[in-house]
mmCIF file with all atom_site columns, C-alpha atoms in Angstrom:
data_model
loop_
_atom_site.group_PDB
_atom_site.id
_atom_site.type_symbol
_atom_site.label_atom_id
_atom_site.label_alt_id
_atom_site.label_comp_id
_atom_site.label_asym_id
_atom_site.label_entity_id
_atom_site.label_seq_id
_atom_site.pdbx_PDB_ins_code
_atom_site.Cartn_x
_atom_site.Cartn_y
_atom_site.Cartn_z
_atom_site.occupancy
_atom_site.B_iso_or_equiv
_atom_site.pdbx_formal_charge
_atom_site.auth_seq_id
_atom_site.auth_comp_id
_atom_site.auth_asym_id
_atom_site.auth_atom_id
_atom_site.pdbx_PDB_model_num
ATOM 1   C CA . UNK W 1 1   ? -0.046  -0.043 0.064   1.00 54.00 ? 1   UNK W CA 1
ATOM 2   C CA . UNK W 1 2   ? 2.653   2.298  0.620   1.00 59.00 ? 2   UNK W CA 1
ATOM 3   C CA . UNK W 1 3   ? 4.163   1.788  -3.139  1.00 60.00 ? 3   UNK W CA 1
ATOM 4   C CA . UNK W 1 4   ? 0.645   2.785  -4.105  1.00 62.00 ? 4   UNK W CA 1
ATOM 5   C CA . UNK W 1 5   ? 0.048   5.646  -1.850  1.00 54.00 ? 5   UNK W CA 1
ATOM 6   C CA . UNK W 1 6   ? 3.610   7.172  -2.631  1.00 55.00 ? 6   UNK W CA 1
ATOM 7   C CA . UNK W 1 7   ? 2.431   6.833  -6.496  1.00 59.00 ? 7   UNK W CA 1
ATOM 8   C CA . UNK W 1 8   ? -0.750  8.254  -5.606  1.00 62.00 ? 8   UNK W CA 1
ATOM 9   C CA . UNK W 1 9   ? 0.905   11.442 -4.004  1.00 53.00 ? 9   UNK W CA 1
ATOM 10  C CA . UNK W 1 10  ? 3.595   11.578 -6.959  1.00 55.00 ? 10  UNK W CA 1
ATOM 11  C CA . UNK W 1 11  ? 0.507   11.524 -9.559  1.00 51.00 ? 11  UNK W CA 1
ATOM 12  C CA . UNK W 1 12  ? -1.253  14.380 -7.333  1.00 51.00 ? 12  UNK W CA 1
ATOM 13  C CA . UNK W 1 13  ? 1.761   16.471 -7.075  1.00 51.00 ? 13  UNK W CA 1
ATOM 14  C CA . UNK W 1 14  ? 2.354   16.191 -11.106 1.00 50.00 ? 14  UNK W CA 1
ATOM 15  C CA . UNK W 1 15  ? -1.093  17.080 -11.695 1.00 51.00 ? 15  UNK W CA 1
ATOM 16  C CA . UNK W 1 16  ? -1.029  20.111 -9.200  1.00 54.00 ? 16  UNK W CA 1
ATOM 17  C CA . UNK W 1 17  ? 2.004   21.346 -10.963 1.00 55.00 ? 17  UNK W CA 1
ATOM 18  C CA . UNK W 1 18  ? -0.157  20.969 -14.275 1.00 53.00 ? 18  UNK W CA 1
ATOM 19  C CA . UNK W 1 19  ? -2.861  22.693 -12.838 1.00 50.00 ? 19  UNK W CA 1
ATOM 20  C CA . UNK W 1 20  ? -0.743  25.321 -11.741 1.00 54.00 ? 20  UNK W CA 1
ATOM 21  C CA . UNK W 1 21  ? 0.731   25.581 -15.049 1.00 56.00 ? 21  UNK W CA 1
ATOM 22  C CA . UNK W 1 22  ? -2.539  25.859 -16.671 1.00 53.00 ? 22  UNK W CA 1
ATOM 23  C CA . UNK W 1 23  ? -3.674  28.510 -14.168 1.00 50.00 ? 23  UNK W CA 1
ATOM 24  C CA . UNK W 1 24  ? -0.928  30.895 -14.707 1.00 49.00 ? 24  UNK W CA 1
ATOM 25  C CA . UNK W 1 25  ? -1.733  30.576 -18.530 1.00 48.00 ? 25  UNK W CA 1
ATOM 26  C CA . UNK W 1 26  ? -5.044  31.460 -17.936 1.00 47.00 ? 26  UNK W CA 1
ATOM 27  C CA . UNK W 1 27  ? -4.276  34.170 -15.569 1.00 50.00 ? 27  UNK W CA 1
ATOM 28  C CA . UNK W 1 28  ? -1.968  35.462 -18.416 1.00 47.00 ? 28  UNK W CA 1
ATOM 29  C CA . UNK W 1 29  ? -4.485  35.264 -21.364 1.00 48.00 ? 29  UNK W CA 1
ATOM 30  C CA . UNK W 1 30  ? -7.369  36.738 -18.938 1.00 48.00 ? 30  UNK W CA 1
ATOM 31  C CA . UNK W 1 31  ? -4.771  39.489 -18.168 1.00 53.00 ? 31  UNK W CA 1
ATOM 32  C CA . UNK W 1 32  ? -4.161  40.119 -22.175 1.00 56.00 ? 32  UNK W CA 1
ATOM 33  C CA . UNK W 1 33  ? -7.766  39.921 -22.731 1.00 56.00 ? 33  UNK W CA 1
ATOM 34  C CA . UNK W 1 34  ? -8.623  42.843 -19.981 1.00 55.00 ? 34  UNK W CA 1
ATOM 35  C CA . UNK W 1 35  ? -5.442  44.677 -21.633 1.00 63.00 ? 35  UNK W CA 1
ATOM 36  C CA . UNK W 1 36  ? -7.058  44.319 -25.229 1.00 58.00 ? 36  UNK W CA 1
ATOM 37  C CA . UNK W 1 37  ? -10.536 45.239 -23.847 1.00 58.00 ? 37  UNK W CA 1
ATOM 38  C CA . UNK W 1 38  ? -9.247  48.311 -22.037 1.00 59.00 ? 38  UNK W CA 1
ATOM 39  C CA . UNK W 1 39  ? -7.160  49.363 -25.359 1.00 58.00 ? 39  UNK W CA 1
ATOM 40  C CA . UNK W 1 40  ? -10.532 48.949 -27.206 1.00 59.00 ? 40  UNK W CA 1
ATOM 41  C CA . UNK W 1 41  ? -12.531 50.894 -24.929 1.00 64.00 ? 41  UNK W CA 1
ATOM 42  C CA . UNK W 1 42  ? -9.850  53.625 -25.037 1.00 65.00 ? 42  UNK W CA 1
ATOM 43  C CA . UNK W 1 43  ? -10.166 53.500 -28.791 1.00 60.00 ? 43  UNK W CA 1
ATOM 44  C CA . UNK W 1 44  ? -13.747 53.660 -29.013 1.00 61.00 ? 44  UNK W CA 1
ATOM 45  C CA . UNK W 1 45  ? -13.765 56.582 -26.478 1.00 61.00 ? 45  UNK W CA 1
ATOM 46  C CA . UNK W 1 46  ? -11.115 58.280 -28.802 1.00 60.00 ? 46  UNK W CA 1
ATOM 47  C CA . UNK W 1 47  ? -13.399 57.782 -31.604 1.00 66.00 ? 47  UNK W CA 1
ATOM 48  C CA . UNK W 1 48  ? -16.360 58.912 -29.636 1.00 65.00 ? 48  UNK W CA 1
ATOM 49  C CA . UNK W 1 49  ? -14.721 62.352 -28.491 1.00 63.00 ? 49  UNK W CA 1
ATOM 50  C CA . UNK W 1 50  ? -13.506 62.946 -32.111 1.00 56.00 ? 50  UNK W CA 1
ATOM 51  C CA . UNK W 1 51  ? -17.225 62.490 -33.306 1.00 62.00 ? 51  UNK W CA 1
ATOM 52  C CA . UNK W 1 52  ? -18.484 64.356 -30.565 1.00 62.00 ? 52  UNK W CA 1
ATOM 53  C CA . UNK W 1 53  ? -16.354 67.276 -31.399 1.00 50.00 ? 53  UNK W CA 1
ATOM 54  C CA . UNK W 1 54  ? -17.200 67.238 -34.909 1.00 53.00 ? 54  UNK W CA 1
ATOM 55  C CA . UNK W 1 55  ? -20.646 66.886 -33.918 1.00 51.00 ? 55  UNK W CA 1
ATOM 56  C CA . UNK W 1 56  ? -20.244 70.120 -31.508 1.00 50.00 ? 56  UNK W CA 1
ATOM 57  C CA . UNK W 1 57  ? -18.319 71.924 -34.437 1.00 49.00 ? 57  UNK W CA 1
ATOM 58  C CA . UNK W 1 58  ? -21.275 71.357 -36.780 1.00 50.00 ? 58  UNK W CA 1
ATOM 59  C CA . UNK W 1 59  ? -23.793 72.461 -34.135 1.00 52.00 ? 59  UNK W CA 1
ATOM 60  C CA . UNK W 1 60  ? -21.706 75.374 -33.039 1.00 58.00 ? 60  UNK W CA 1
ATOM 61  C CA . UNK W 1 61  ? -21.321 76.397 -36.816 1.00 70.00 ? 61  UNK W CA 1
ATOM 62  C CA . UNK W 1 62  ? -24.513 79.137 -37.229 1.00 91.00 ? 62  UNK W CA 1
ATOM 63  C CA . UNK W 1 63  ? -25.494 80.921 -40.305 1.00 96.00 ? 63  UNK W CA 1
ATOM 64  C CA . UNK W 1 64  ? -26.116 84.509 -39.756 1.00 97.00 ? 64  UNK W CA 1
ATOM 65  C CA . UNK W 1 65  ? -28.253 86.452 -42.151 1.00 98.00 ? 65  UNK W CA 1
ATOM 66  C CA . UNK W 1 66  ? -28.702 89.991 -43.211 1.00 98.00 ? 66  UNK W CA 1
ATOM 67  C CA . UNK W 1 67  ? -31.064 91.911 -45.330 1.00 98.00 ? 67  UNK W CA 1
ATOM 68  C CA . UNK W 1 68  ? -29.432 94.677 -46.682 1.00 97.00 ? 68  UNK W CA 1
ATOM 69  C CA . UNK W 1 69  ? -27.506 96.162 -43.364 1.00 96.00 ? 69  UNK W CA 1
ATOM 70  C CA . UNK W 1 70  ? -30.533 94.553 -41.182 1.00 97.00 ? 70  UNK W CA 1
ATOM 71  C CA . UNK W 1 71  ? -29.568 91.762 -39.229 1.00 97.00 ? 71  UNK W CA 1
ATOM 72  C CA . UNK W 1 72  ? -32.340 89.143 -38.743 1.00 97.00 ? 72  UNK W CA 1
ATOM 73  C CA . UNK W 1 73  ? -32.715 86.292 -36.520 1.00 97.00 ? 73  UNK W CA 1
ATOM 74  C CA . UNK W 1 74  ? -33.211 82.825 -38.509 1.00 97.00 ? 74  UNK W CA 1
ATOM 75  C CA . UNK W 1 75  ? -34.269 79.291 -37.124 1.00 97.00 ? 75  UNK W CA 1
ATOM 76  C CA . UNK W 1 76  ? -32.482 77.609 -39.952 1.00 98.00 ? 76  UNK W CA 1
ATOM 77  C CA . UNK W 1 77  ? -33.910 73.907 -40.425 1.00 97.00 ? 77  UNK W CA 1
ATOM 78  C CA . UNK W 1 78  ? -31.606 70.736 -39.693 1.00 97.00 ? 78  UNK W CA 1
ATOM 79  C CA . UNK W 1 79  ? -31.409 69.624 -43.318 1.00 97.00 ? 79  UNK W CA 1
ATOM 80  C CA . UNK W 1 80  ? -28.964 68.833 -46.173 1.00 97.00 ? 80  UNK W CA 1
ATOM 81  C CA . UNK W 1 81  ? -29.684 72.010 -47.943 1.00 98.00 ? 81  UNK W CA 1
ATOM 82  C CA . UNK W 1 82  ? -28.819 74.292 -45.037 1.00 97.00 ? 82  UNK W CA 1
ATOM 83  C CA . UNK W 1 83  ? -25.524 72.171 -44.484 1.00 97.00 ? 83  UNK W CA 1
ATOM 84  C CA . UNK W 1 84  ? -24.533 72.763 -48.033 1.00 97.00 ? 84  UNK W CA 1
ATOM 85  C CA . UNK W 1 85  ? -25.374 76.406 -47.456 1.00 96.00 ? 85  UNK W CA 1
ATOM 86  C CA . UNK W 1 86  ? -22.935 76.735 -44.300 1.00 96.00 ? 86  UNK W CA 1
ATOM 87  C CA . UNK W 1 87  ? -20.299 74.868 -46.743 1.00 96.00 ? 87  UNK W CA 1
ATOM 88  C CA . UNK W 1 88  ? -20.858 77.446 -49.095 1.00 96.00 ? 88  UNK W CA 1
ATOM 89  C CA . UNK W 1 89  ? -20.200 80.140 -46.475 1.00 96.00 ? 89  UNK W CA 1
ATOM 90  C CA . UNK W 1 90  ? -16.812 78.308 -45.356 1.00 95.00 ? 90  UNK W CA 1
ATOM 91  C CA . UNK W 1 91  ? -14.287 80.803 -47.276 1.00 93.00 ? 91  UNK W CA 1
ATOM 92  C CA . UNK W 1 92  ? -16.305 84.164 -46.474 1.00 96.00 ? 92  UNK W CA 1
ATOM 93  C CA . UNK W 1 93  ? -19.769 85.390 -46.506 1.00 97.00 ? 93  UNK W CA 1
ATOM 94  C CA . UNK W 1 94  ? -22.706 84.569 -49.394 1.00 98.00 ? 94  UNK W CA 1
ATOM 95  C CA . UNK W 1 95  ? -24.066 87.676 -50.955 1.00 98.00 ? 95  UNK W CA 1
ATOM 96  C CA . UNK W 1 96  ? -27.206 87.082 -52.992 1.00 98.00 ? 96  UNK W CA 1
ATOM 97  C CA . UNK W 1 97  ? -28.709 89.605 -55.038 1.00 98.00 ? 97  UNK W CA 1
ATOM 98  C CA . UNK W 1 98  ? -32.469 89.431 -54.572 1.00 98.00 ? 98  UNK W CA 1
ATOM 99  C CA . UNK W 1 99  ? -35.472 90.715 -56.984 1.00 98.00 ? 99  UNK W CA 1
ATOM 100 C CA . UNK W 1 100 ? -38.908 91.153 -55.917 1.00 97.00 ? 100 UNK W CA 1
ATOM 101 C CA . UNK W 1 101 ? -41.233 88.781 -57.575 1.00 96.00 ? 101 UNK W CA 1
ATOM 102 C CA . UNK W 1 102 ? -45.133 88.812 -57.113 1.00 95.00 ? 102 UNK W CA 1
ATOM 103 C CA . UNK W 1 103 ? -45.288 91.267 -54.458 1.00 95.00 ? 103 UNK W CA 1
ATOM 104 C CA . UNK W 1 104 ? -44.801 88.677 -51.791 1.00 97.00 ? 104 UNK W CA 1
ATOM 105 C CA . UNK W 1 105 ? -41.208 87.605 -51.980 1.00 98.00 ? 105 UNK W CA 1
ATOM 106 C CA . UNK W 1 106 ? -37.572 88.350 -53.021 1.00 98.00 ? 106 UNK W CA 1
ATOM 107 C CA . UNK W 1 107 ? -35.846 85.572 -55.274 1.00 98.00 ? 107 UNK W CA 1
ATOM 108 C CA . UNK W 1 108 ? -32.272 85.170 -55.722 1.00 98.00 ? 108 UNK W CA 1
ATOM 109 C CA . UNK W 1 109 ? -29.650 83.019 -57.468 1.00 98.00 ? 109 UNK W CA 1
ATOM 110 C CA . UNK W 1 110 ? -27.405 81.220 -54.594 1.00 97.00 ? 110 UNK W CA 1
ATOM 111 C CA . UNK W 1 111 ? -24.722 80.457 -57.603 1.00 95.00 ? 111 UNK W CA 1
ATOM 112 C CA . UNK W 1 112 ? -25.191 76.847 -57.652 1.00 96.00 ? 112 UNK W CA 1
ATOM 113 C CA . UNK W 1 113 ? -27.506 73.804 -56.799 1.00 97.00 ? 113 UNK W CA 1
ATOM 114 C CA . UNK W 1 114 ? -27.999 72.582 -53.522 1.00 98.00 ? 114 UNK W CA 1
ATOM 115 C CA . UNK W 1 115 ? -29.484 69.452 -52.140 1.00 98.00 ? 115 UNK W CA 1
ATOM 116 C CA . UNK W 1 116 ? -33.305 69.225 -52.551 1.00 97.00 ? 116 UNK W CA 1
ATOM 117 C CA . UNK W 1 117 ? -35.968 67.755 -50.484 1.00 96.00 ? 117 UNK W CA 1
ATOM 118 C CA . UNK W 1 118 ? -39.220 69.634 -52.184 1.00 98.00 ? 118 UNK W CA 1
ATOM 119 C CA . UNK W 1 119 ? -42.627 69.275 -50.528 1.00 98.00 ? 119 UNK W CA 1
ATOM 120 C CA . UNK W 1 120 ? -45.634 71.230 -51.421 1.00 98.00 ? 120 UNK W CA 1
ATOM 121 C CA . UNK W 1 121 ? -46.237 73.863 -48.631 1.00 98.00 ? 121 UNK W CA 1
ATOM 122 C CA . UNK W 1 122 ? -47.981 77.311 -48.245 1.00 98.00 ? 122 UNK W CA 1
ATOM 123 C CA . UNK W 1 123 ? -45.385 79.754 -46.839 1.00 98.00 ? 123 UNK W CA 1
ATOM 124 C CA . UNK W 1 124 ? -45.883 82.672 -44.757 1.00 97.00 ? 124 UNK W CA 1
ATOM 125 C CA . UNK W 1 125 ? -44.234 85.691 -44.355 1.00 97.00 ? 125 UNK W CA 1
ATOM 126 C CA . UNK W 1 126 ? -40.798 85.239 -42.953 1.00 98.00 ? 126 UNK W CA 1
ATOM 127 C CA . UNK W 1 127 ? -40.183 81.746 -44.484 1.00 98.00 ? 127 UNK W CA 1
ATOM 128 C CA . UNK W 1 128 ? -36.766 81.257 -46.260 1.00 98.00 ? 128 UNK W CA 1
ATOM 129 C CA . UNK W 1 129 ? -36.729 78.526 -49.141 1.00 98.00 ? 129 UNK W CA 1
ATOM 130 C CA . UNK W 1 130 ? -35.182 76.727 -51.670 1.00 98.00 ? 130 UNK W CA 1
ATOM 131 C CA . UNK W 1 131 ? -36.545 77.000 -55.291 1.00 98.00 ? 131 UNK W CA 1
ATOM 132 C CA . UNK W 1 132 ? -35.505 74.756 -57.988 1.00 97.00 ? 132 UNK W CA 1
ATOM 133 C CA . UNK W 1 133 ? -32.413 73.951 -56.108 1.00 97.00 ? 133 UNK W CA 1
ATOM 134 C CA . UNK W 1 134 ? -30.341 76.995 -56.892 1.00 98.00 ? 134 UNK W CA 1
ATOM 135 C CA . UNK W 1 135 ? -32.703 79.924 -55.755 1.00 98.00 ? 135 UNK W CA 1
ATOM 136 C CA . UNK W 1 136 ? -33.388 81.186 -52.156 1.00 98.00 ? 136 UNK W CA 1
ATOM 137 C CA . UNK W 1 137 ? -36.425 82.727 -51.737 1.00 98.00 ? 137 UNK W CA 1
ATOM 138 C CA . UNK W 1 138 ? -37.610 85.116 -48.763 1.00 98.00 ? 138 UNK W CA 1
ATOM 139 C CA . UNK W 1 139 ? -41.171 85.776 -48.169 1.00 98.00 ? 139 UNK W CA 1
ATOM 140 C CA . UNK W 1 140 ? -43.102 88.671 -46.697 1.00 97.00 ? 140 UNK W CA 1
ATOM 141 C CA . UNK W 1 141 ? -46.355 87.302 -48.000 1.00 96.00 ? 141 UNK W CA 1
ATOM 142 C CA . UNK W 1 142 ? -47.584 83.833 -48.663 1.00 96.00 ? 142 UNK W CA 1
ATOM 143 C CA . UNK W 1 143 ? -47.615 81.691 -51.534 1.00 96.00 ? 143 UNK W CA 1
ATOM 144 C CA . UNK W 1 144 ? -48.364 77.669 -52.297 1.00 97.00 ? 144 UNK W CA 1
ATOM 145 C CA . UNK W 1 145 ? -45.584 75.586 -53.922 1.00 97.00 ? 145 UNK W CA 1
ATOM 146 C CA . UNK W 1 146 ? -43.380 73.071 -53.673 1.00 98.00 ? 146 UNK W CA 1
ATOM 147 C CA . UNK W 1 147 ? -40.124 74.054 -51.989 1.00 98.00 ? 147 UNK W CA 1
ATOM 148 C CA . UNK W 1 148 ? -37.205 72.811 -49.704 1.00 98.00 ? 148 UNK W CA 1
ATOM 149 C CA . UNK W 1 149 ? -37.113 74.599 -46.394 1.00 98.00 ? 149 UNK W CA 1
ATOM 150 C CA . UNK W 1 150 ? -34.327 76.627 -45.582 1.00 98.00 ? 150 UNK W CA 1
ATOM 151 C CA . UNK W 1 151 ? -35.325 78.458 -42.220 1.00 98.00 ? 151 UNK W CA 1
ATOM 152 C CA . UNK W 1 152 ? -37.704 81.172 -40.791 1.00 98.00 ? 152 UNK W CA 1
ATOM 153 C CA . UNK W 1 153 ? -36.987 84.643 -40.253 1.00 98.00 ? 153 UNK W CA 1
ATOM 154 C CA . UNK W 1 154 ? -38.123 85.476 -36.287 1.00 97.00 ? 154 UNK W CA 1
ATOM 155 C CA . UNK W 1 155 ? -38.515 88.296 -34.481 1.00 96.00 ? 155 UNK W CA 1
ATOM 156 C CA . UNK W 1 156 ? -40.138 90.211 -36.839 1.00 97.00 ? 156 UNK W CA 1
ATOM 157 C CA . UNK W 1 157 ? -43.509 91.064 -37.318 1.00 96.00 ? 157 UNK W CA 1
ATOM 158 C CA . UNK W 1 158 ? -45.402 90.633 -41.045 1.00 95.00 ? 158 UNK W CA 1
ATOM 159 C CA . UNK W 1 159 ? -45.232 94.365 -41.347 1.00 97.00 ? 159 UNK W CA 1
ATOM 160 C CA . UNK W 1 160 ? -41.648 94.850 -40.426 1.00 96.00 ? 160 UNK W CA 1
ATOM 161 C CA . UNK W 1 161 ? -40.798 91.966 -43.117 1.00 97.00 ? 161 UNK W CA 1
ATOM 162 C CA . UNK W 1 162 ? -42.626 93.973 -45.671 1.00 97.00 ? 162 UNK W CA 1
ATOM 163 C CA . UNK W 1 163 ? -40.904 97.037 -45.083 1.00 96.00 ? 163 UNK W CA 1
ATOM 164 C CA . UNK W 1 164 ? -37.515 95.000 -45.213 1.00 96.00 ? 164 UNK W CA 1
ATOM 165 C CA . UNK W 1 165 ? -38.354 93.373 -48.367 1.00 97.00 ? 165 UNK W CA 1
ATOM 166 C CA . UNK W 1 166 ? -41.208 94.947 -50.203 1.00 96.00 ? 166 UNK W CA 1
ATOM 167 C CA . UNK W 1 167 ? -39.786 98.150 -51.580 1.00 94.00 ? 167 UNK W CA 1
ATOM 168 C CA . UNK W 1 168 ? -37.277 97.381 -54.116 1.00 96.00 ? 168 UNK W CA 1
ATOM 169 C CA . UNK W 1 169 ? -34.726 94.607 -54.597 1.00 97.00 ? 169 UNK W CA 1
ATOM 170 C CA . UNK W 1 170 ? -32.627 93.670 -52.094 1.00 98.00 ? 170 UNK W CA 1
ATOM 171 C CA . UNK W 1 171 ? -29.184 92.115 -51.121 1.00 98.00 ? 171 UNK W CA 1
ATOM 172 C CA . UNK W 1 172 ? -28.855 89.296 -48.573 1.00 98.00 ? 172 UNK W CA 1
ATOM 173 C CA . UNK W 1 173 ? -25.892 88.561 -46.962 1.00 98.00 ? 173 UNK W CA 1
ATOM 174 C CA . UNK W 1 174 ? -25.052 84.898 -45.039 1.00 98.00 ? 174 UNK W CA 1
ATOM 175 C CA . UNK W 1 175 ? -22.325 84.145 -43.225 1.00 97.00 ? 175 UNK W CA 1
ATOM 176 C CA . UNK W 1 176 ? -20.751 81.480 -40.497 1.00 95.00 ? 176 UNK W CA 1
ATOM 177 C CA . UNK W 1 177 ? -20.491 82.712 -37.130 1.00 90.00 ? 177 UNK W CA 1
#
């Protein structure tokens, strides 16, 4: 029995050494997996930070508009057309020579086509729309047609808009701030 006992103890000792070796290997690979996970989280965090910075930059990019020398508040739409308009203003102000049309709107060429998402609408005084992809229209009256909405002038009454827009051709300036 003592021979069997010695053999069992020796076998247990060998088995224990093997388990200890496997356990160290598991710890090493777990540590490596933990390091990989931490590195992945850090990379994901860096990418997320970059995306957030870009989103903040876009959110901070505001377009300011003036009719002649009069600055006006505009609530710009969140769409592809306005983003393209922002891009046009990247190197400096965009000046649009407007012409009266129909006794209710000012129309002017933007100088190039912007993305369109035209829908049938009835405009009101203060609405700013894209017509035919390359014309900006600012309303001081009302009209029904298919346009892409760009924004709306706020802080001005219908009468103030008639005074600003209804007395001859005007120049509109749009710039990034």
